[in-house]
Amino acid sequence: MSYEFITTRIEADKVGIVTLNRPKQLNALNGELMDELGAALKAFDADPKIGCMIVTGSEKAFAAGADIGAMASWGFSDVYGADYITRNWETIRSIRKPVIAAVSGFCLGGGCELAMMCDFIIAADNARFGQPEIKLGIIPGAGGTQRLPRAVGKAKAMDLVLTGRMMNADEAERAGLASRVVAVDKLMDEVLAAALMICDYGQLATMAAKESVNRAFESGLSDGIMFERRLFHALFATQDQKEGMDAFVNKRKANFVNA
Ligand code: DAK
C-alpha cells in the first residue's frame, strides 16, 4: 500500500513502523494524514506477524499539531456538523496491539495528543512537548485536557494548557509523560529494542496487558481490578501461559505461539 503523508516499514519481520512524513510542515496533521495513519495501524494490527508498532516523525518534529492552515477558515457548523475528524483521530484507540510513540523534536497540540494516544512515549533528548492551542483561541480538542492531567497531574497540565509553554524531554519524563529519555541519535535503536522485547512475549498477554492498563483510566478501582482479575484468569486458558511457566521451571527461553 502506498501513502502520501506517511511511510511504513516492517523491522525484523515483526515490528510495524509508521513515520509521519510532511517534513516541510513539521508533520502538521491533516485529515488525509490521519486517515493514512489509521489505515496503516489497522493493517499492522490485523497482521499476525506484527507484535508491536511504532509511530514516529522526523528528528525536528514528531508533529507540530493539527494543520492550522486547514482549520483556519472553518466555522462552528463545519467542525460540529462534520464532528471534526473524530472518525480518523479515534482510530488509534481501537488498535489492540501495543503502540510506542518515538518522539523527537516538536510534539505539540494534536501531535502531543497523538503521542498520548499511543501506549507509551520514549522521548529523544531534543523533544519539546506542549499544548499551545490557547495561543490560537482554542483549547486542545483531541484529548489533551483529559489525557495530559492523567499523565502529569492537574498542576502541570493546567500550567501547560493555560500558558501554552513547551516542556523539554527531562521535564516530560519527570512528570510522567515520557517513559524514558534517550540521546536523539539513539532514539530509534532504543524504541526498536523495546518493541522487539514486546514482540517476544505472547500477543494475547501483551494485548490483555494493554487493555487492562487502559481500563485504569476508564473505571473505578474495584471495577478495574475485577476487569484485570478476569483477564488474568482467562490467560490461564492459553497455551502461552503453559509455555511461559514451563519455560521458567525448566530454565529455558519461552517460545510463545500467540494461542
Ligand atoms: N500547522 C500547519 N503548519 C505548520 C504547523 C501547524 N501546526 N506548525 C508548523 N507549520 C509550518 C509553518 O507554517 C512553516 O511553514 P512555511 O512557513 O515554511 O510554509 C513550517 O511548518 C516550519 O515552521 P516554522 O517556520 O514556524 O518553524 P520554527 O522552527 O520557527 O517553529 C514551531 C516551530 C513548532 C514552534 C512553530 O512552527 C509553531 O508554533 N507551530 C504551531 C504549533 C501549534 O500551535 N500547534 C497546535 C496546533 S492546534 C482534534 C484534533 C486535533 C486538534 C484539535 C481537535 N479533534 C479530533 C477534534 C489539534 C489542534 C492543534 O494541534
PDB file of C-alpha atoms and ligand atoms in Angstrom:
ATOM      1  CA  MET A   1       0.000   0.000   0.000  1.00  0.00           C
ATOM      2  CA  SER A   2       1.413   3.422  -0.859  1.00  0.00           C
ATOM      3  CA  TYR A   3       0.770   6.548   1.182  1.00  0.00           C
ATOM      4  CA  GLU A   4       1.285  10.255   0.572  1.00  0.00           C
ATOM      5  CA  PHE A   5       1.795  11.632   4.093  1.00  0.00           C
ATOM      6  CA  ILE A   6       3.333   8.700   5.948  1.00  0.00           C
ATOM      7  CA  THR A   7       5.816   5.936   5.227  1.00  0.00           C
ATOM      8  CA  THR A   8       5.605   2.438   6.655  1.00  0.00           C
ATOM      9  CA  ARG A   9       8.062  -0.378   7.114  1.00  0.00           C
ATOM     10  CA  ILE A  10       8.397  -3.625   8.996  1.00  0.00           C
ATOM     11  CA  GLU A  11      11.529  -4.334  11.067  1.00  0.00           C
ATOM     12  CA  ALA A  12      12.716  -7.842  11.905  1.00  0.00           C
ATOM     13  CA  ASP A  13       9.514  -9.185  10.357  1.00  0.00           C
ATOM     14  CA  LYS A  14       7.543  -8.215  13.476  1.00  0.00           C
ATOM     15  CA  VAL A  15       7.619  -4.500  14.311  1.00  0.00           C
ATOM     16  CA  GLY A  16       5.392  -2.214  12.219  1.00  0.00           C
ATOM     17  CA  ILE A  17       6.770   1.315  11.947  1.00  0.00           C
ATOM     18  CA  VAL A  18       4.801   4.344  10.766  1.00  0.00           C
ATOM     19  CA  THR A  19       6.761   7.533  10.072  1.00  0.00           C
ATOM     20  CA  LEU A  20       4.817  10.770   9.719  1.00  0.00           C
ATOM     21  CA  ASN A  21       6.087  12.420   6.587  1.00  0.00           C
ATOM     22  CA  ARG A  22       5.163  16.060   5.981  1.00  0.00           C
ATOM     23  CA  PRO A  23       8.621  17.475   6.714  1.00  0.00           C
ATOM     24  CA  LYS A  24       8.032  20.972   5.313  1.00  0.00           C
ATOM     25  CA  GLN A  25       5.042  21.436   7.638  1.00  0.00           C
ATOM     26  CA  LEU A  26       6.778  19.823  10.644  1.00  0.00           C
ATOM     27  CA  ASN A  27       4.399  16.877  10.224  1.00  0.00           C
ATOM     28  CA  ALA A  28       1.301  19.017  10.821  1.00  0.00           C
ATOM     29  CA  LEU A  29      -1.591  16.581  10.970  1.00  0.00           C
ATOM     30  CA  ASN A  30      -4.238  16.956   8.290  1.00  0.00           C
ATOM     31  CA  GLY A  31      -7.235  14.728   7.676  1.00  0.00           C
ATOM     32  CA  GLU A  32      -5.550  12.722   4.938  1.00  0.00           C
ATOM     33  CA  LEU A  33      -2.516  12.009   7.106  1.00  0.00           C
ATOM     34  CA  MET A  34      -4.733  10.833   9.946  1.00  0.00           C
ATOM     35  CA  ASP A  35      -6.683   8.609   7.516  1.00  0.00           C
ATOM     36  CA  GLU A  36      -3.421   7.070   6.345  1.00  0.00           C
ATOM     37  CA  LEU A  37      -2.080   6.633   9.871  1.00  0.00           C
ATOM     38  CA  GLY A  38      -5.284   4.896  10.929  1.00  0.00           C
ATOM     39  CA  ALA A  39      -5.241   2.613   7.894  1.00  0.00           C
ATOM     40  CA  ALA A  40      -1.583   1.683   8.403  1.00  0.00           C
ATOM     41  CA  LEU A  41      -2.021   0.913  12.099  1.00  0.00           C
ATOM     42  CA  LYS A  42      -5.149  -1.132  11.421  1.00  0.00           C
ATOM     43  CA  ALA A  43      -3.307  -3.148   8.775  1.00  0.00           C
ATOM     44  CA  PHE A  44      -0.414  -3.841  11.169  1.00  0.00           C
ATOM     45  CA  ASP A  45      -2.886  -4.718  13.936  1.00  0.00           C
ATOM     46  CA  ALA A  46      -4.533  -7.294  11.669  1.00  0.00           C
ATOM     47  CA  ASP A  47      -1.204  -8.832  10.592  1.00  0.00           C
ATOM     48  CA  PRO A  48      -0.431 -11.829  12.813  1.00  0.00           C
ATOM     49  CA  LYS A  49       3.328 -11.386  12.269  1.00  0.00           C
ATOM     50  CA  ILE A  50       3.289  -7.940  13.879  1.00  0.00           C
ATOM     51  CA  GLY A  51       3.610  -7.848  17.659  1.00  0.00           C
ATOM     52  CA  CYS A  52       4.193  -4.145  18.276  1.00  0.00           C
ATOM     53  CA  MET A  53       4.011  -0.837  16.396  1.00  0.00           C
ATOM     54  CA  ILE A  54       5.985   2.384  16.492  1.00  0.00           C
ATOM     55  CA  VAL A  55       4.732   5.819  15.459  1.00  0.00           C
ATOM     56  CA  THR A  56       7.457   8.357  14.841  1.00  0.00           C
ATOM     57  CA  GLY A  57       8.235  11.570  12.976  1.00  0.00           C
ATOM     58  CA  SER A  58      11.418  13.345  11.951  1.00  0.00           C
ATOM     59  CA  GLU A  59      14.306  14.445  14.122  1.00  0.00           C
ATOM     60  CA  LYS A  60      12.937  18.009  14.036  1.00  0.00           C
ATOM     61  CA  ALA A  61       9.287  17.188  14.696  1.00  0.00           C
ATOM     62  CA  PHE A  62       7.157  14.300  15.810  1.00  0.00           C
ATOM     63  CA  ALA A  63       4.253  16.576  14.850  1.00  0.00           C
ATOM     64  CA  ALA A  64       3.736  20.312  15.413  1.00  0.00           C
ATOM     65  CA  GLY A  65      -0.014  19.859  15.810  1.00  0.00           C
ATOM     66  CA  ALA A  66      -3.081  19.704  13.651  1.00  0.00           C
ATOM     67  CA  ASP A  67      -2.770  21.595  10.377  1.00  0.00           C
ATOM     68  CA  ILE A  68      -3.610  25.186  11.334  1.00  0.00           C
ATOM     69  CA  GLY A  69      -3.914  26.317   7.715  1.00  0.00           C
ATOM     70  CA  ALA A  70      -6.550  23.673   7.062  1.00  0.00           C
ATOM     71  CA  MET A  71      -8.545  24.634  10.170  1.00  0.00           C
ATOM     72  CA  ALA A  72      -8.240  28.399   9.908  1.00  0.00           C
ATOM     73  CA  SER A  73     -11.377  29.146   7.890  1.00  0.00           C
ATOM     74  CA  TRP A  74     -13.695  26.589   9.451  1.00  0.00           C
ATOM     75  CA  GLY A  75     -16.750  27.705  11.391  1.00  0.00           C
ATOM     76  CA  PHE A  76     -18.796  26.030  14.100  1.00  0.00           C
ATOM     77  CA  SER A  77     -21.168  24.410  11.620  1.00  0.00           C
ATOM     78  CA  ASP A  78     -18.212  22.874   9.738  1.00  0.00           C
ATOM     79  CA  VAL A  79     -16.491  21.349  12.755  1.00  0.00           C
ATOM     80  CA  TYR A  80     -19.571  20.413  14.768  1.00  0.00           C
ATOM     81  CA  GLY A  81     -21.566  19.340  11.734  1.00  0.00           C
ATOM     82  CA  ALA A  82     -18.793  17.075  10.484  1.00  0.00           C
ATOM     83  CA  ASP A  83     -17.785  16.068  14.045  1.00  0.00           C
ATOM     84  CA  TYR A  84     -14.362  17.423  13.115  1.00  0.00           C
ATOM     85  CA  ILE A  85     -12.223  14.428  12.225  1.00  0.00           C
ATOM     86  CA  THR A  86     -13.216  12.448  15.312  1.00  0.00           C
ATOM     87  CA  ARG A  87     -13.569   9.459  12.988  1.00  0.00           C
ATOM     88  CA  ASN A  88      -9.933   9.182  11.921  1.00  0.00           C
ATOM     89  CA  TRP A  89      -8.303  10.552  15.100  1.00  0.00           C
ATOM     90  CA  GLU A  90     -10.097   7.955  17.177  1.00  0.00           C
ATOM     91  CA  THR A  91      -8.884   5.015  15.063  1.00  0.00           C
ATOM     92  CA  ILE A  92      -5.717   4.702  17.111  1.00  0.00           C
ATOM     93  CA  ARG A  93      -7.797   3.990  20.220  1.00  0.00           C
ATOM     94  CA  SER A  94      -9.116   0.825  18.588  1.00  0.00           C
ATOM     95  CA  ILE A  95      -5.643  -0.650  17.977  1.00  0.00           C
ATOM     96  CA  ARG A  96      -5.220  -3.678  20.237  1.00  0.00           C
ATOM     97  CA  LYS A  97      -1.503  -4.400  19.944  1.00  0.00           C
ATOM     98  CA  PRO A  98       0.987  -2.120  21.730  1.00  0.00           C
ATOM     99  CA  VAL A  99       1.932   1.155  20.015  1.00  0.00           C
ATOM    100  CA  ILE A 100       5.013   3.124  21.095  1.00  0.00           C
ATOM    101  CA  ALA A 101       5.469   6.798  20.235  1.00  0.00           C
ATOM    102  CA  ALA A 102       9.102   7.585  19.374  1.00  0.00           C
ATOM    103  CA  VAL A 103       9.201  11.350  19.846  1.00  0.00           C
ATOM    104  CA  SER A 104      11.918  13.688  18.790  1.00  0.00           C
ATOM    105  CA  GLY A 105      11.654  17.435  18.237  1.00  0.00           C
ATOM    106  CA  PHE A 106       8.342  19.294  18.413  1.00  0.00           C
ATOM    107  CA  CYS A 107       5.421  17.331  19.824  1.00  0.00           C
ATOM    108  CA  LEU A 108       2.729  19.970  20.087  1.00  0.00           C
ATOM    109  CA  GLY A 109      -1.031  20.276  20.163  1.00  0.00           C
ATOM    110  CA  GLY A 110      -2.580  17.416  18.207  1.00  0.00           C
ATOM    111  CA  GLY A 111       0.920  15.922  17.938  1.00  0.00           C
ATOM    112  CA  CYS A 112       1.164  15.661  21.713  1.00  0.00           C
ATOM    113  CA  GLU A 113      -2.402  14.309  21.798  1.00  0.00           C
ATOM    114  CA  LEU A 114      -1.469  11.704  19.181  1.00  0.00           C
ATOM    115  CA  ALA A 115       1.612  10.681  21.186  1.00  0.00           C
ATOM    116  CA  MET A 116      -0.577  10.352  24.293  1.00  0.00           C
ATOM    117  CA  MET A 117      -2.991   8.074  22.398  1.00  0.00           C
ATOM    118  CA  CYS A 118      -0.066   5.684  21.949  1.00  0.00           C
ATOM    119  CA  ASP A 119       0.654   3.293  24.806  1.00  0.00           C
ATOM    120  CA  PHE A 120       3.858   4.933  25.930  1.00  0.00           C
ATOM    121  CA  ILE A 121       6.251   7.626  24.802  1.00  0.00           C
ATOM    122  CA  ILE A 122      10.006   7.275  24.505  1.00  0.00           C
ATOM    123  CA  ALA A 123      11.476  10.743  24.015  1.00  0.00           C
ATOM    124  CA  ALA A 124      14.685  11.926  22.421  1.00  0.00           C
ATOM    125  CA  ASP A 125      16.596  14.490  24.437  1.00  0.00           C
ATOM    126  CA  ASN A 126      15.597  17.212  21.932  1.00  0.00           C
ATOM    127  CA  ALA A 127      11.844  16.577  22.339  1.00  0.00           C
ATOM    128  CA  ARG A 128       9.586  19.539  23.195  1.00  0.00           C
ATOM    129  CA  PHE A 129       6.054  18.796  24.382  1.00  0.00           C
ATOM    130  CA  GLY A 130       3.206  21.264  24.640  1.00  0.00           C
ATOM    131  CA  GLN A 131      -0.474  22.083  24.158  1.00  0.00           C
ATOM    132  CA  PRO A 132      -0.259  25.577  22.623  1.00  0.00           C
ATOM    133  CA  GLU A 133      -3.863  25.689  21.354  1.00  0.00           C
ATOM    134  CA  ILE A 134      -4.694  28.524  23.755  1.00  0.00           C
ATOM    135  CA  LYS A 135      -2.500  30.802  21.612  1.00  0.00           C
ATOM    136  CA  LEU A 136      -4.835  30.096  18.672  1.00  0.00           C
ATOM    137  CA  GLY A 137      -8.012  30.937  20.566  1.00  0.00           C
ATOM    138  CA  ILE A 138      -9.000  27.290  21.066  1.00  0.00           C
ATOM    139  CA  ILE A 139      -8.343  24.500  23.555  1.00  0.00           C
ATOM    140  CA  PRO A 140      -6.932  21.009  22.978  1.00  0.00           C
ATOM    141  CA  GLY A 141      -9.627  19.006  21.206  1.00  0.00           C
ATOM    142  CA  ALA A 142      -8.230  15.503  20.755  1.00  0.00           C
ATOM    143  CA  GLY A 143      -7.989  14.509  24.390  1.00  0.00           C
ATOM    144  CA  GLY A 144      -5.282  16.894  25.611  1.00  0.00           C
ATOM    145  CA  THR A 145      -7.284  18.270  28.540  1.00  0.00           C
ATOM    146  CA  GLN A 146      -8.128  14.709  29.605  1.00  0.00           C
ATOM    147  CA  ARG A 147      -5.047  12.565  28.918  1.00  0.00           C
ATOM    148  CA  LEU A 148      -2.464  15.175  29.938  1.00  0.00           C
ATOM    149  CA  PRO A 149      -3.763  15.563  33.532  1.00  0.00           C
ATOM    150  CA  ARG A 150      -3.967  11.779  33.826  1.00  0.00           C
ATOM    151  CA  ALA A 151      -0.313  11.599  32.759  1.00  0.00           C
ATOM    152  CA  VAL A 152       1.223  14.580  34.566  1.00  0.00           C
ATOM    153  CA  GLY A 153      -1.354  15.626  37.188  1.00  0.00           C
ATOM    154  CA  LYS A 154      -3.586  18.675  37.344  1.00  0.00           C
ATOM    155  CA  ALA A 155      -0.986  21.315  38.250  1.00  0.00           C
ATOM    156  CA  LYS A 156       1.353  20.713  35.342  1.00  0.00           C
ATOM    157  CA  ALA A 157      -1.499  20.053  32.904  1.00  0.00           C
ATOM    158  CA  MET A 158      -3.117  23.378  33.815  1.00  0.00           C
ATOM    159  CA  ASP A 159       0.271  25.105  33.518  1.00  0.00           C
ATOM    160  CA  LEU A 160       0.836  23.687  30.016  1.00  0.00           C
ATOM    161  CA  VAL A 161      -2.712  24.103  28.705  1.00  0.00           C
ATOM    162  CA  LEU A 162      -3.187  27.639  30.077  1.00  0.00           C
ATOM    163  CA  THR A 163       0.239  29.085  29.262  1.00  0.00           C
ATOM    164  CA  GLY A 164       0.860  27.144  26.052  1.00  0.00           C
ATOM    165  CA  ARG A 165       4.515  26.753  27.039  1.00  0.00           C
ATOM    166  CA  MET A 166       6.655  23.836  25.920  1.00  0.00           C
ATOM    167  CA  MET A 167       8.378  21.405  28.250  1.00  0.00           C
ATOM    168  CA  ASN A 168      11.594  19.635  27.422  1.00  0.00           C
ATOM    169  CA  ALA A 169      12.188  15.900  27.486  1.00  0.00           C
ATOM    170  CA  ASP A 170      13.606  15.788  31.011  1.00  0.00           C
ATOM    171  CA  GLU A 171      10.639  17.653  32.427  1.00  0.00           C
ATOM    172  CA  ALA A 172       8.303  15.372  30.471  1.00  0.00           C
ATOM    173  CA  GLU A 173       9.984  12.289  31.899  1.00  0.00           C
ATOM    174  CA  ARG A 174       9.964  13.676  35.456  1.00  0.00           C
ATOM    175  CA  ALA A 175       6.274  14.494  35.059  1.00  0.00           C
ATOM    176  CA  GLY A 176       5.389  11.015  33.772  1.00  0.00           C
ATOM    177  CA  LEU A 177       4.547  11.913  30.188  1.00  0.00           C
ATOM    178  CA  ALA A 178       7.588  10.166  28.687  1.00  0.00           C
ATOM    179  CA  SER A 179       8.643   6.762  29.979  1.00  0.00           C
ATOM    180  CA  ARG A 180      12.330   7.330  29.140  1.00  0.00           C
ATOM    181  CA  VAL A 181      14.623   9.890  27.508  1.00  0.00           C
ATOM    182  CA  VAL A 182      17.465   8.869  25.217  1.00  0.00           C
ATOM    183  CA  ALA A 183      20.013  10.653  23.048  1.00  0.00           C
ATOM    184  CA  VAL A 184      18.399  11.746  19.808  1.00  0.00           C
ATOM    185  CA  ASP A 185      20.712   9.598  17.674  1.00  0.00           C
ATOM    186  CA  LYS A 186      19.831   6.526  19.764  1.00  0.00           C
ATOM    187  CA  LEU A 187      16.056   7.056  19.727  1.00  0.00           C
ATOM    188  CA  MET A 188      15.063   4.516  17.096  1.00  0.00           C
ATOM    189  CA  ASP A 189      17.516   1.880  18.403  1.00  0.00           C
ATOM    190  CA  GLU A 190      16.074   2.187  21.889  1.00  0.00           C
ATOM    191  CA  VAL A 191      12.446   2.170  20.734  1.00  0.00           C
ATOM    192  CA  LEU A 192      13.050  -0.751  18.407  1.00  0.00           C
ATOM    193  CA  ALA A 193      14.709  -2.714  21.227  1.00  0.00           C
ATOM    194  CA  ALA A 194      11.648  -2.082  23.419  1.00  0.00           C
ATOM    195  CA  ALA A 195       9.324  -3.113  20.581  1.00  0.00           C
ATOM    196  CA  LEU A 196      11.292  -6.307  19.904  1.00  0.00           C
ATOM    197  CA  MET A 197      11.162  -7.185  23.594  1.00  0.00           C
ATOM    198  CA  ILE A 198       7.371  -6.819  23.500  1.00  0.00           C
ATOM    199  CA  CYS A 199       7.200  -8.920  20.301  1.00  0.00           C
ATOM    200  CA  ASP A 200       8.976 -11.778  22.093  1.00  0.00           C
ATOM    201  CA  TYR A 201       6.068 -12.147  24.518  1.00  0.00           C
ATOM    202  CA  GLY A 202       2.741 -13.760  23.658  1.00  0.00           C
ATOM    203  CA  GLN A 203       0.404 -11.406  21.819  1.00  0.00           C
ATOM    204  CA  LEU A 204      -2.615 -12.481  23.865  1.00  0.00           C
ATOM    205  CA  ALA A 205      -0.794 -11.405  27.035  1.00  0.00           C
ATOM    206  CA  THR A 206       0.511  -8.117  25.619  1.00  0.00           C
ATOM    207  CA  MET A 207      -2.941  -7.215  24.282  1.00  0.00           C
ATOM    208  CA  ALA A 208      -4.540  -8.131  27.613  1.00  0.00           C
ATOM    209  CA  ALA A 209      -1.919  -6.084  29.486  1.00  0.00           C
ATOM    210  CA  LYS A 210      -2.621  -3.056  27.294  1.00  0.00           C
ATOM    211  CA  GLU A 211      -6.384  -3.452  27.645  1.00  0.00           C
ATOM    212  CA  SER A 212      -6.114  -3.790  31.395  1.00  0.00           C
ATOM    213  CA  VAL A 213      -3.827  -0.773  31.941  1.00  0.00           C
ATOM    214  CA  ASN A 214      -6.092   1.327  29.711  1.00  0.00           C
ATOM    215  CA  ARG A 215      -9.058   0.239  31.821  1.00  0.00           C
ATOM    216  CA  ALA A 216      -7.460   2.016  34.778  1.00  0.00           C
ATOM    217  CA  PHE A 217      -8.358   5.299  33.078  1.00  0.00           C
ATOM    218  CA  GLU A 218     -11.938   4.344  32.311  1.00  0.00           C
ATOM    219  CA  SER A 219     -13.179   2.800  35.556  1.00  0.00           C
ATOM    220  CA  GLY A 220     -13.189   2.982  39.344  1.00  0.00           C
ATOM    221  CA  LEU A 221     -10.593   0.906  41.230  1.00  0.00           C
ATOM    222  CA  SER A 222     -12.853  -2.040  42.152  1.00  0.00           C
ATOM    223  CA  ASP A 223     -14.204  -2.380  38.619  1.00  0.00           C
ATOM    224  CA  GLY A 224     -10.720  -2.025  37.162  1.00  0.00           C
ATOM    225  CA  ILE A 225      -9.323  -4.687  39.458  1.00  0.00           C
ATOM    226  CA  MET A 226     -12.199  -7.019  38.606  1.00  0.00           C
ATOM    227  CA  PHE A 227     -11.513  -6.430  34.894  1.00  0.00           C
ATOM    228  CA  GLU A 228      -7.825  -7.215  35.441  1.00  0.00           C
ATOM    229  CA  ARG A 229      -8.658 -10.314  37.525  1.00  0.00           C
ATOM    230  CA  ARG A 230     -10.903 -11.779  34.832  1.00  0.00           C
ATOM    231  CA  LEU A 231      -8.313 -11.191  32.087  1.00  0.00           C
ATOM    232  CA  PHE A 232      -5.677 -12.723  34.382  1.00  0.00           C
ATOM    233  CA  HIS A 233      -7.896 -15.773  34.903  1.00  0.00           C
ATOM    234  CA  ALA A 234      -8.596 -16.006  31.169  1.00  0.00           C
ATOM    235  CA  LEU A 235      -4.891 -16.133  30.319  1.00  0.00           C
ATOM    236  CA  PHE A 236      -4.676 -19.441  32.214  1.00  0.00           C
ATOM    237  CA  ALA A 237      -6.685 -20.883  29.319  1.00  0.00           C
ATOM    238  CA  THR A 238      -3.884 -20.104  26.853  1.00  0.00           C
ATOM    239  CA  GLN A 239      -1.035 -22.256  25.588  1.00  0.00           C
ATOM    240  CA  ASP A 240       1.262 -19.292  26.153  1.00  0.00           C
ATOM    241  CA  GLN A 241       0.668 -19.396  29.929  1.00  0.00           C
ATOM    242  CA  LYS A 242       1.628 -23.092  29.951  1.00  0.00           C
ATOM    243  CA  GLU A 243       4.652 -22.353  27.782  1.00  0.00           C
ATOM    244  CA  GLY A 244       5.831 -19.338  29.789  1.00  0.00           C
ATOM    245  CA  MET A 245       5.625 -21.103  33.133  1.00  0.00           C
ATOM    246  CA  ASP A 246       7.077 -24.385  31.822  1.00  0.00           C
ATOM    247  CA  ALA A 247       9.985 -22.452  30.297  1.00  0.00           C
ATOM    248  CA  PHE A 248      10.683 -20.769  33.614  1.00  0.00           C
ATOM    249  CA  VAL A 249      10.508 -24.011  35.574  1.00  0.00           C
ATOM    250  CA  ASN A 250      12.795 -25.769  33.084  1.00  0.00           C
ATOM    251  CA  LYS A 251      15.196 -22.821  32.779  1.00  0.00           C
ATOM    252  CA  ARG A 252      14.746 -22.343  29.041  1.00  0.00           C
ATOM    253  CA  LYS A 253      13.600 -19.489  26.801  1.00  0.00           C
ATOM    254  CA  ALA A 254       9.850 -19.446  26.218  1.00  0.00           C
ATOM    255  CA  ASN A 255       8.563 -19.851  22.701  1.00  0.00           C
ATOM    256  CA  PHE A 256       5.163 -18.190  22.632  1.00  0.00           C
ATOM    257  CA  VAL A 257       2.696 -19.124  19.875  1.00  0.00           C
ATOM    258  CA  ASN A 258       0.000 -16.473  20.432  1.00  0.00           C
ATOM    259  CA  ALA A 259      -2.604 -19.053  21.322  1.00  0.00           C
TER     260      ALA A 259
HETATM  261  N1  DAK B   1       0.028  23.548  11.082  1.00  0.00           N
HETATM  262  C1  DAK B   1       0.405  23.928   9.832  1.00  0.00           C
HETATM  263  N2  DAK B   1       1.665  24.288   9.514  1.00  0.00           N
HETATM  264  C2  DAK B   1       2.590  24.280  10.492  1.00  0.00           C
HETATM  265  C3  DAK B   1       2.268  23.900  11.820  1.00  0.00           C
HETATM  266  C4  DAK B   1       0.907  23.507  12.092  1.00  0.00           C
HETATM  267  N3  DAK B   1       0.503  23.101  13.306  1.00  0.00           N
HETATM  268  N4  DAK B   1       3.382  24.014  12.569  1.00  0.00           N
HETATM  269  C5  DAK B   1       4.368  24.424  11.731  1.00  0.00           C
HETATM  270  N5  DAK B   1       3.892  24.592  10.490  1.00  0.00           N
HETATM  271  C6  DAK B   1       4.630  25.028   9.297  1.00  0.00           C
HETATM  272  C7  DAK B   1       4.948  26.521   9.371  1.00  0.00           C
HETATM  273  O1  DAK B   1       3.845  27.286   8.953  1.00  0.00           O
HETATM  274  C8  DAK B   1       6.116  26.618   8.415  1.00  0.00           C
HETATM  275  O2  DAK B   1       5.631  26.591   7.108  1.00  0.00           O
HETATM  276  P1  DAK B   1       6.264  27.594   5.969  1.00  0.00           P
HETATM  277  O3  DAK B   1       6.088  28.965   6.510  1.00  0.00           O
HETATM  278  O4  DAK B   1       7.698  27.181   5.880  1.00  0.00           O
HETATM  279  O5  DAK B   1       5.446  27.309   4.751  1.00  0.00           O
HETATM  280  C9  DAK B   1       6.851  25.301   8.646  1.00  0.00           C
HETATM  281  O6  DAK B   1       5.895  24.417   9.262  1.00  0.00           O
HETATM  282  C10 DAK B   1       8.022  25.445   9.592  1.00  0.00           C
HETATM  283  O7  DAK B   1       7.556  26.080  10.771  1.00  0.00           O
HETATM  284  P2  DAK B   1       8.285  27.375  11.411  1.00  0.00           P
HETATM  285  O8  DAK B   1       8.948  28.201  10.361  1.00  0.00           O
HETATM  286  O9  DAK B   1       7.292  28.042  12.285  1.00  0.00           O
HETATM  287  O10 DAK B   1       9.427  26.652  12.276  1.00  0.00           O
HETATM  288  P3  DAK B   1      10.080  27.120  13.631  1.00  0.00           P
HETATM  289  O11 DAK B   1      11.177  26.162  13.896  1.00  0.00           O
HETATM  290  O12 DAK B   1      10.398  28.590  13.580  1.00  0.00           O
HETATM  291  O13 DAK B   1       8.931  26.957  14.738  1.00  0.00           O
HETATM  292  C11 DAK B   1       7.151  25.747  15.876  1.00  0.00           C
HETATM  293  C12 DAK B   1       8.471  25.683  15.031  1.00  0.00           C
HETATM  294  C13 DAK B   1       6.661  24.309  16.048  1.00  0.00           C
HETATM  295  C14 DAK B   1       7.476  26.360  17.235  1.00  0.00           C
HETATM  296  C15 DAK B   1       6.114  26.644  15.131  1.00  0.00           C
HETATM  297  O14 DAK B   1       6.028  26.188  13.773  1.00  0.00           O
HETATM  298  C16 DAK B   1       4.746  26.594  15.747  1.00  0.00           C
HETATM  299  O15 DAK B   1       4.498  27.241  16.779  1.00  0.00           O
HETATM  300  N6  DAK B   1       3.830  25.829  15.141  1.00  0.00           N
HETATM  301  C17 DAK B   1       2.452  25.750  15.566  1.00  0.00           C
HETATM  302  C18 DAK B   1       2.314  24.894  16.782  1.00  0.00           C
HETATM  303  C19 DAK B   1       0.865  24.822  17.265  1.00  0.00           C
HETATM  304  O16 DAK B   1       0.247  25.851  17.557  1.00  0.00           O
HETATM  305  N7  DAK B   1       0.295  23.606  17.327  1.00  0.00           N
HETATM  306  C20 DAK B   1      -1.059  23.414  17.755  1.00  0.00           C
HETATM  307  C21 DAK B   1      -1.967  23.443  16.548  1.00  0.00           C
HETATM  308  S1  DAK B   1      -3.717  23.299  17.018  1.00  0.00           S
HETATM  309  C22 DAK B   1      -8.958  17.500  17.121  1.00  0.00           C
HETATM  310  C23 DAK B   1      -7.789  17.011  16.714  1.00  0.00           C
HETATM  311  C24 DAK B   1      -6.640  17.762  16.821  1.00  0.00           C
HETATM  312  C25 DAK B   1      -6.669  19.048  17.297  1.00  0.00           C
HETATM  313  C26 DAK B   1      -7.853  19.539  17.728  1.00  0.00           C
HETATM  314  C27 DAK B   1      -9.014  18.786  17.621  1.00  0.00           C
HETATM  315  N8  DAK B   1     -10.145  16.738  17.049  1.00  0.00           N
HETATM  316  C28 DAK B   1     -10.077  15.310  16.680  1.00  0.00           C
HETATM  317  C29 DAK B   1     -11.429  17.286  17.387  1.00  0.00           C
HETATM  318  C30 DAK B   1      -5.408  19.770  17.374  1.00  0.00           C
HETATM  319  C31 DAK B   1      -5.261  21.098  17.288  1.00  0.00           C
HETATM  320  C32 DAK B   1      -3.881  21.622  17.173  1.00  0.00           C
HETATM  321  O17 DAK B   1      -2.930  20.896  17.185  1.00  0.00           O
END
